[in-house]
Backbone as CSV, one residue per row, in Angstrom:
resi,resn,N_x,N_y,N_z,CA_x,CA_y,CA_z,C_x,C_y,C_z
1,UNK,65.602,144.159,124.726,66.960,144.269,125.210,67.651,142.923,125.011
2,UNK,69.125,142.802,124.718,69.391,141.358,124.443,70.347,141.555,125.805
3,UNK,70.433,140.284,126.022,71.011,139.742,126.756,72.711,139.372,126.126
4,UNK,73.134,139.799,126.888,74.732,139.210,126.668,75.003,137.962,127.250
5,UNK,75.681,137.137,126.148,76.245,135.808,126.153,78.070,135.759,126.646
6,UNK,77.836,135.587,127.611,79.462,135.006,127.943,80.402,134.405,127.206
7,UNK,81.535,134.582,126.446,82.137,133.509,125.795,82.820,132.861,126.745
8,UNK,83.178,131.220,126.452,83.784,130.770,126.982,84.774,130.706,126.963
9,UNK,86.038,130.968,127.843,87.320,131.434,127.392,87.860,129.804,127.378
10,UNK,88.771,129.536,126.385,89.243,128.644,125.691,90.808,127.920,126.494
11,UNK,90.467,127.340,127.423,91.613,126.409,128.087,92.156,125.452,127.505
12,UNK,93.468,125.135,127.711,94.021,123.593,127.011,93.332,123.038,127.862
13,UNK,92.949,122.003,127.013,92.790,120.307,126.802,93.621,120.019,127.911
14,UNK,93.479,118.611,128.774,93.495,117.574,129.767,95.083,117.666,128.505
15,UNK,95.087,117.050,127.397,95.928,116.303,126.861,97.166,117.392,126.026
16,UNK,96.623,118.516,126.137,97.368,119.899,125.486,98.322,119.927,126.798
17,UNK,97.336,120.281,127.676,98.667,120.906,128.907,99.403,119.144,129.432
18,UNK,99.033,118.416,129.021,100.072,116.998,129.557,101.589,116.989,128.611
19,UNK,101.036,117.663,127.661,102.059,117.557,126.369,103.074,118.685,126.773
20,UNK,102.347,119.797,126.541,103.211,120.982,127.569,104.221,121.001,128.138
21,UNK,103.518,120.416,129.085,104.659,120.081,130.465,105.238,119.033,130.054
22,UNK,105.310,117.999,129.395,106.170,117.437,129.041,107.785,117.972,128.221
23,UNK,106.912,118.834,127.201,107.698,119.590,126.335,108.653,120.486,127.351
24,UNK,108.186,120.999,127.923,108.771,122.172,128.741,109.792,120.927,129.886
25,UNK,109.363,120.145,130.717,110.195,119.466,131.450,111.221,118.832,130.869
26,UNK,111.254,118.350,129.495,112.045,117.923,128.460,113.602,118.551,128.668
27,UNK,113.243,120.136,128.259,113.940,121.234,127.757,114.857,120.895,129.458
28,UNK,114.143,121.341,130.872,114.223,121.852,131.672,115.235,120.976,132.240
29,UNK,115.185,119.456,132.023,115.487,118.596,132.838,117.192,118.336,131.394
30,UNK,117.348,118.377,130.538,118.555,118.539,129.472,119.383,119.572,130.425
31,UNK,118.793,120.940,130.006,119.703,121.774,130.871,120.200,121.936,131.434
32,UNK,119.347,121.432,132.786,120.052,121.042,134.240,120.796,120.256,134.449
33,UNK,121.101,119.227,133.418,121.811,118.285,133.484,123.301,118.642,132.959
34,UNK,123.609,120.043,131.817,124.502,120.659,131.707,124.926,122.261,132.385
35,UNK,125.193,122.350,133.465,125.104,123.491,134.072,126.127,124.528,133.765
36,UNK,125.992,124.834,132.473,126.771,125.793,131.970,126.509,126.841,132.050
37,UNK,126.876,128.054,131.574,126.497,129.224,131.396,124.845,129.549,130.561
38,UNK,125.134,129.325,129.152,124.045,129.806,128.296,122.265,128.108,128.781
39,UNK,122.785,127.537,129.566,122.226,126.786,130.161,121.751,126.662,131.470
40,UNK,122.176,127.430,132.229,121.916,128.030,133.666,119.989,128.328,133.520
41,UNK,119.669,127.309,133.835,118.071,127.716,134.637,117.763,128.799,135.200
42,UNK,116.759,129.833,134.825,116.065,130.800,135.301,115.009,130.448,136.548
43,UNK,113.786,129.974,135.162,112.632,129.319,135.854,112.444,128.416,134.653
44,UNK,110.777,127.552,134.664,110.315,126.800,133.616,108.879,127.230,134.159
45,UNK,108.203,127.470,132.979,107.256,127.523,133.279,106.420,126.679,131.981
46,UNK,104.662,126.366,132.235,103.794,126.015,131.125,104.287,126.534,129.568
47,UNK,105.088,127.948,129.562,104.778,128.699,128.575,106.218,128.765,128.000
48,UNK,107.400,128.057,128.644,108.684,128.374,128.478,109.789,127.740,129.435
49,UNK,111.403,128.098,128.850,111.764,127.895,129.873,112.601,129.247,129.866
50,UNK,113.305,129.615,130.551,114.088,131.129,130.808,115.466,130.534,131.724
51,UNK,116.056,131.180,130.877,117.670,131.122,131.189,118.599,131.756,131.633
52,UNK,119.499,131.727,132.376,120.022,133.188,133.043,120.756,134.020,131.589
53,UNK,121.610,133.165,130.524,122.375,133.920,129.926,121.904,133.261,128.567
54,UNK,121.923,133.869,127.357,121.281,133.886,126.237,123.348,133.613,125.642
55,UNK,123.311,132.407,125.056,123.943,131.327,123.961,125.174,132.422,123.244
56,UNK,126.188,132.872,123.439,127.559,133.403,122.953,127.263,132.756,121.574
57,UNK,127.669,133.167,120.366,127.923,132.606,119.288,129.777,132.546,119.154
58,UNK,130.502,133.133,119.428,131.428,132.939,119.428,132.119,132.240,120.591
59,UNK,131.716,131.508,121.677,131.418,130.801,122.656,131.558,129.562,121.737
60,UNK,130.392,129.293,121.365,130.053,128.222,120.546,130.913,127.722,119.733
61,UNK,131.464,128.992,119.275,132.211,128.143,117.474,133.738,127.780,118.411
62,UNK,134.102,128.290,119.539,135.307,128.254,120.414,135.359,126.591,121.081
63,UNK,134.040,126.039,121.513,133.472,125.136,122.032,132.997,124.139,121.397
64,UNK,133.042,122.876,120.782,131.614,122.239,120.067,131.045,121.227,121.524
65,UNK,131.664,121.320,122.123,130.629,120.190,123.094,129.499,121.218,123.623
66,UNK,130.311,122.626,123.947,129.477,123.314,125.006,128.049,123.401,123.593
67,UNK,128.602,123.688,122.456,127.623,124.303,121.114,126.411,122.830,120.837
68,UNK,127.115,121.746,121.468,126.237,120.441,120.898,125.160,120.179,122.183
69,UNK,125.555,120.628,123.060,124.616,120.725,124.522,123.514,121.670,124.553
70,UNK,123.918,122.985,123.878,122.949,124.172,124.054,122.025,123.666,122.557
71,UNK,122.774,123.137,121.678,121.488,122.587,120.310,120.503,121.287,120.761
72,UNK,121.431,120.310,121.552,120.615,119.450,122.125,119.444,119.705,123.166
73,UNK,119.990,120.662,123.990,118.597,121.188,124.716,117.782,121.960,124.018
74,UNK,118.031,122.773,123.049,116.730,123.099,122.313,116.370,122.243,121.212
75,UNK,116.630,121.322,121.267,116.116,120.321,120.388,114.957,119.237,121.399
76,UNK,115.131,119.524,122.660,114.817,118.471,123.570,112.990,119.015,123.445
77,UNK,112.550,120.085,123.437,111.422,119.774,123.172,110.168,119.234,121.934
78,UNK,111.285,119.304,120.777,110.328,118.822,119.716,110.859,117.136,119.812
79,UNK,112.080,116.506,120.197,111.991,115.560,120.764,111.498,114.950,121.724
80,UNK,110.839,115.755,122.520,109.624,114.706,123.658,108.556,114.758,122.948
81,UNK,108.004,115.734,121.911,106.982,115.450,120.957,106.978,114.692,120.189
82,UNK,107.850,113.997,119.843,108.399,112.799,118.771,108.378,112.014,119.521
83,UNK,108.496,111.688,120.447,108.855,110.162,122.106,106.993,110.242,122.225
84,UNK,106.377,111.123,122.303,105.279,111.111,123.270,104.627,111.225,121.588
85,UNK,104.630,111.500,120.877,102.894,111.339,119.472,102.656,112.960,119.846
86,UNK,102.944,113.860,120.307,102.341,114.544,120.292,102.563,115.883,119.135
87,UNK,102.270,117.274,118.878,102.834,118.062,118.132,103.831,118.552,118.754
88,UNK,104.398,119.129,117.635,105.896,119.722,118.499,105.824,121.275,118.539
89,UNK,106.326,121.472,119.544,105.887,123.337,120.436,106.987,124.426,119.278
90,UNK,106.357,125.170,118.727,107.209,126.249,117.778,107.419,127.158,118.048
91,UNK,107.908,126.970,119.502,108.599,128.179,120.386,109.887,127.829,121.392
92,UNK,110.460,128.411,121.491,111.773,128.162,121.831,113.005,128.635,121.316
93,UNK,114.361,128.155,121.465,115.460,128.407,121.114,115.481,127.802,119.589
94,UNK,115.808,128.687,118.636,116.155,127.367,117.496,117.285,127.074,117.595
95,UNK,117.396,125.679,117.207,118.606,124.928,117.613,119.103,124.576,115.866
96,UNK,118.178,124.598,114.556,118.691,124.837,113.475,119.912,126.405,113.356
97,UNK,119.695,127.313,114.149,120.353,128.782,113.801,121.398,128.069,114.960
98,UNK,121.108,127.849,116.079,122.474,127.639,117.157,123.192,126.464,116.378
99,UNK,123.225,125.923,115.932,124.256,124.866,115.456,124.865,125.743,113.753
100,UNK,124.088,126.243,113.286,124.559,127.050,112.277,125.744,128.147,112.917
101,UNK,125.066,128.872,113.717,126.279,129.532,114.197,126.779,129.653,114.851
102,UNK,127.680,128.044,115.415,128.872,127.334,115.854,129.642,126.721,115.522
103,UNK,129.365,126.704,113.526,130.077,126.219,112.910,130.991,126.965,112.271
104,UNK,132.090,126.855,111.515,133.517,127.773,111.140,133.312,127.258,109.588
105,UNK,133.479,126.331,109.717,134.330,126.081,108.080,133.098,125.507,107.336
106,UNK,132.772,126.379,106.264,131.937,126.237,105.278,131.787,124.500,105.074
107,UNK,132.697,123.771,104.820,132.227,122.533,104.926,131.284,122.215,105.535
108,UNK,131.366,122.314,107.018,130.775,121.736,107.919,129.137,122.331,107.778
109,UNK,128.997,123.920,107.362,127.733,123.784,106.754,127.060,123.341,106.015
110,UNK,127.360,122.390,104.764,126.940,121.617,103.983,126.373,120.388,104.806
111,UNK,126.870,120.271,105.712,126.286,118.719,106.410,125.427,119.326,107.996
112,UNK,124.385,120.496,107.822,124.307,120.505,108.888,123.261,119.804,109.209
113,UNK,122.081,119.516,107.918,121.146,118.366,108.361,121.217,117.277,108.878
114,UNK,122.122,116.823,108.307,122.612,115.558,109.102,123.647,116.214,110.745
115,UNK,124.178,117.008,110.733,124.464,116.992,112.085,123.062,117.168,113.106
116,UNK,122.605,117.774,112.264,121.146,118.308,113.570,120.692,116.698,113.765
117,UNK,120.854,115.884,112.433,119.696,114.596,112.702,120.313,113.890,113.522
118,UNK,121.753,113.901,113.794,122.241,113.054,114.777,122.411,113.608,116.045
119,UNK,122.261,114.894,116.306,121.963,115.388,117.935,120.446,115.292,117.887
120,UNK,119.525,115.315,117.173,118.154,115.511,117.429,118.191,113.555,117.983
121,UNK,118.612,112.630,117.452,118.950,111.177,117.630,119.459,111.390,118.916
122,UNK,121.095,111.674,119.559,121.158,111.798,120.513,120.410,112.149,121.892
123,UNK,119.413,113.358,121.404,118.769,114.506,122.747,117.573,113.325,122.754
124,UNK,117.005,112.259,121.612,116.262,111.349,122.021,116.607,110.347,122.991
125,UNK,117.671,109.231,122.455,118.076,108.636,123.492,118.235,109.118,124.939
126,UNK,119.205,110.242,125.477,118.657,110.862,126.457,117.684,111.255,127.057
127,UNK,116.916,111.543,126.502,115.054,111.518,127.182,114.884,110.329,127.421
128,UNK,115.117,109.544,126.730,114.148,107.947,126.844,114.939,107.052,128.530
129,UNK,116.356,107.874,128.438,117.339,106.979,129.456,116.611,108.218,130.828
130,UNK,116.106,109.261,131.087,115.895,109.763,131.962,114.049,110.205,131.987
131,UNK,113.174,109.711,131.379,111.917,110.027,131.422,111.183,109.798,132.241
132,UNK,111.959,108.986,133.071,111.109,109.427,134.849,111.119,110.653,135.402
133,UNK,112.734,111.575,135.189,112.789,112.595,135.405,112.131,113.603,134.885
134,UNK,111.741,113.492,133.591,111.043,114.433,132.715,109.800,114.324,133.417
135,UNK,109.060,112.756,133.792,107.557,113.153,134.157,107.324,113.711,135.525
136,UNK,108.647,113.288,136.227,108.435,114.047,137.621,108.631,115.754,137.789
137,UNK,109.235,116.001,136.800,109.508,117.455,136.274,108.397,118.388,135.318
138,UNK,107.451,117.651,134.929,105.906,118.005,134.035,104.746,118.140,135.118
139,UNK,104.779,117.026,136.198,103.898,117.229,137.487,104.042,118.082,137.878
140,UNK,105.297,118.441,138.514,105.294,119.692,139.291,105.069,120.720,138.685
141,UNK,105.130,121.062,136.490,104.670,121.966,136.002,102.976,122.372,136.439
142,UNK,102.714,120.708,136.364,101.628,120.832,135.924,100.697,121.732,137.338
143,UNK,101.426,121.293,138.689,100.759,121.263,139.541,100.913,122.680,140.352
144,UNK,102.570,123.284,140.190,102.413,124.585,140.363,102.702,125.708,139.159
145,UNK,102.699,125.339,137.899,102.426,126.104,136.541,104.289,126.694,136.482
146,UNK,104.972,126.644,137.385,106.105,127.169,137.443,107.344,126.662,138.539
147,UNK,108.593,126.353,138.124,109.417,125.738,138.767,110.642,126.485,138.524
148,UNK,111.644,127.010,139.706,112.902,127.482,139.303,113.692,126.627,139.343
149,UNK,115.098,126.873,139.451,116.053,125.838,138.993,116.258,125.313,140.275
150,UNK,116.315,125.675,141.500,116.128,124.732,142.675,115.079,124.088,142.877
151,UNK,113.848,123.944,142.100,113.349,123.061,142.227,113.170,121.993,141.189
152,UNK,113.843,122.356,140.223,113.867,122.050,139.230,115.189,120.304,139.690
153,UNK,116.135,121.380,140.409,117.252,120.142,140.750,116.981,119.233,141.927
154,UNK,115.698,119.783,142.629,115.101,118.838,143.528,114.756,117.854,143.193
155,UNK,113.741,118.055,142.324,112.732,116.824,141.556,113.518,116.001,140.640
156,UNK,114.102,116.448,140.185,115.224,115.802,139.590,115.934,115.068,140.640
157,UNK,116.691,115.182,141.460,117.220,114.193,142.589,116.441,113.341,143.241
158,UNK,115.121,113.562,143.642,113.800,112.335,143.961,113.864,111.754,142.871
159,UNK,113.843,112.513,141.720,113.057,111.164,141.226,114.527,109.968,140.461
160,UNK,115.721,110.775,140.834,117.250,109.848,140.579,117.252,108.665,141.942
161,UNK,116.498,109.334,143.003,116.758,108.917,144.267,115.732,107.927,144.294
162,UNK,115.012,107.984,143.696,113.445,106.675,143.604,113.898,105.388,142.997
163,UNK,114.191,105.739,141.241,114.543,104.879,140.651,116.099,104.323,140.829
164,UNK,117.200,104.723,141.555,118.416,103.901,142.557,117.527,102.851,143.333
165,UNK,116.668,103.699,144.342,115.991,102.173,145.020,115.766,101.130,144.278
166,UNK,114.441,101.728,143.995,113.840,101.037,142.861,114.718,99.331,142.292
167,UNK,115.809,100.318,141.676,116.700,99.454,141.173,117.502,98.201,141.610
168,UNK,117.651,98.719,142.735,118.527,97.804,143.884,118.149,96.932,144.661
């Protein structure tokens, strides 16, 4: 008779789920910081983030700040993978198609690489000016696997409210 062997079911890495939650707090902590419509926090979880309202395209092309906010936050997680060495997560919003279709005049599609490279530039600097917030926003992924947008704007205010001291 053989004996059956257990497989071992296959968990991230110490350094997979640090990246994660980074990636994901990235996204989470951009958003919240624009409380718009197609930006309105659901939840965040390890696996995502979820939004109350899914991105108007004709919104967008009506708008370019609101259209450069919703590309910058989905740009914000392959930019904390670029800040942090790590790989970048190939799930999410694409922010190549949302900036494509918020644009009008065929011109402006000819240059959209370079527009993406200078909001993907921008959504960096912003991480780097708030990455206390991002790591205080990856802990709490890490620690309860899931955060809604009130807690999302909690941790976010500790950890604005730490580094003011801090500062002063």
């Amino acid at each position: 008779m053989t004996i059956p062997h257990p497989h071992p079911t296959t968990s991230p890495s110490p350094q997979d789920l640090h990246a994660r939650s980074l990636h994901r707090a990235a996204e989470a902590y951009l958003a919240h910081t624009h409380p718009r419509a197609p930006l309105r926090l659901d939840r965040v979880t390890l696996h995502g983030v979820t939004y109350a309202s899914a991105p108007d395209p004709a919104a967008l092309r009506l708008n370019r700040p609101l259209a450069e906010e919703v590309v910058m936050v989905a740009l914000a997680a392959r930019e904390a993978a670029t800040l942090t060495g790590s790989p970048a997560p190939e799930d999410g919003r694409d922010a190549r198609q949302l900036l494509d279709q918020s644009l009008n005049d065929p011109d402006e599609r000819s240059t959209l690489d370079a527009y993406l490279t200078v909001l993907s530039a921008r959504t960096r600097a912003r991480l780097r000016r708030a990455w206390s917030e991002v790591e205080v926003l990856a802990a709490g992924l890490r620690e309860h696997g899931e955060l809604d947008a009130a807690q999302v704007a909690h941790r976010v205010a500790c950890a604005q409210g730490i580094r003011a001291t801090l500062l002063n």
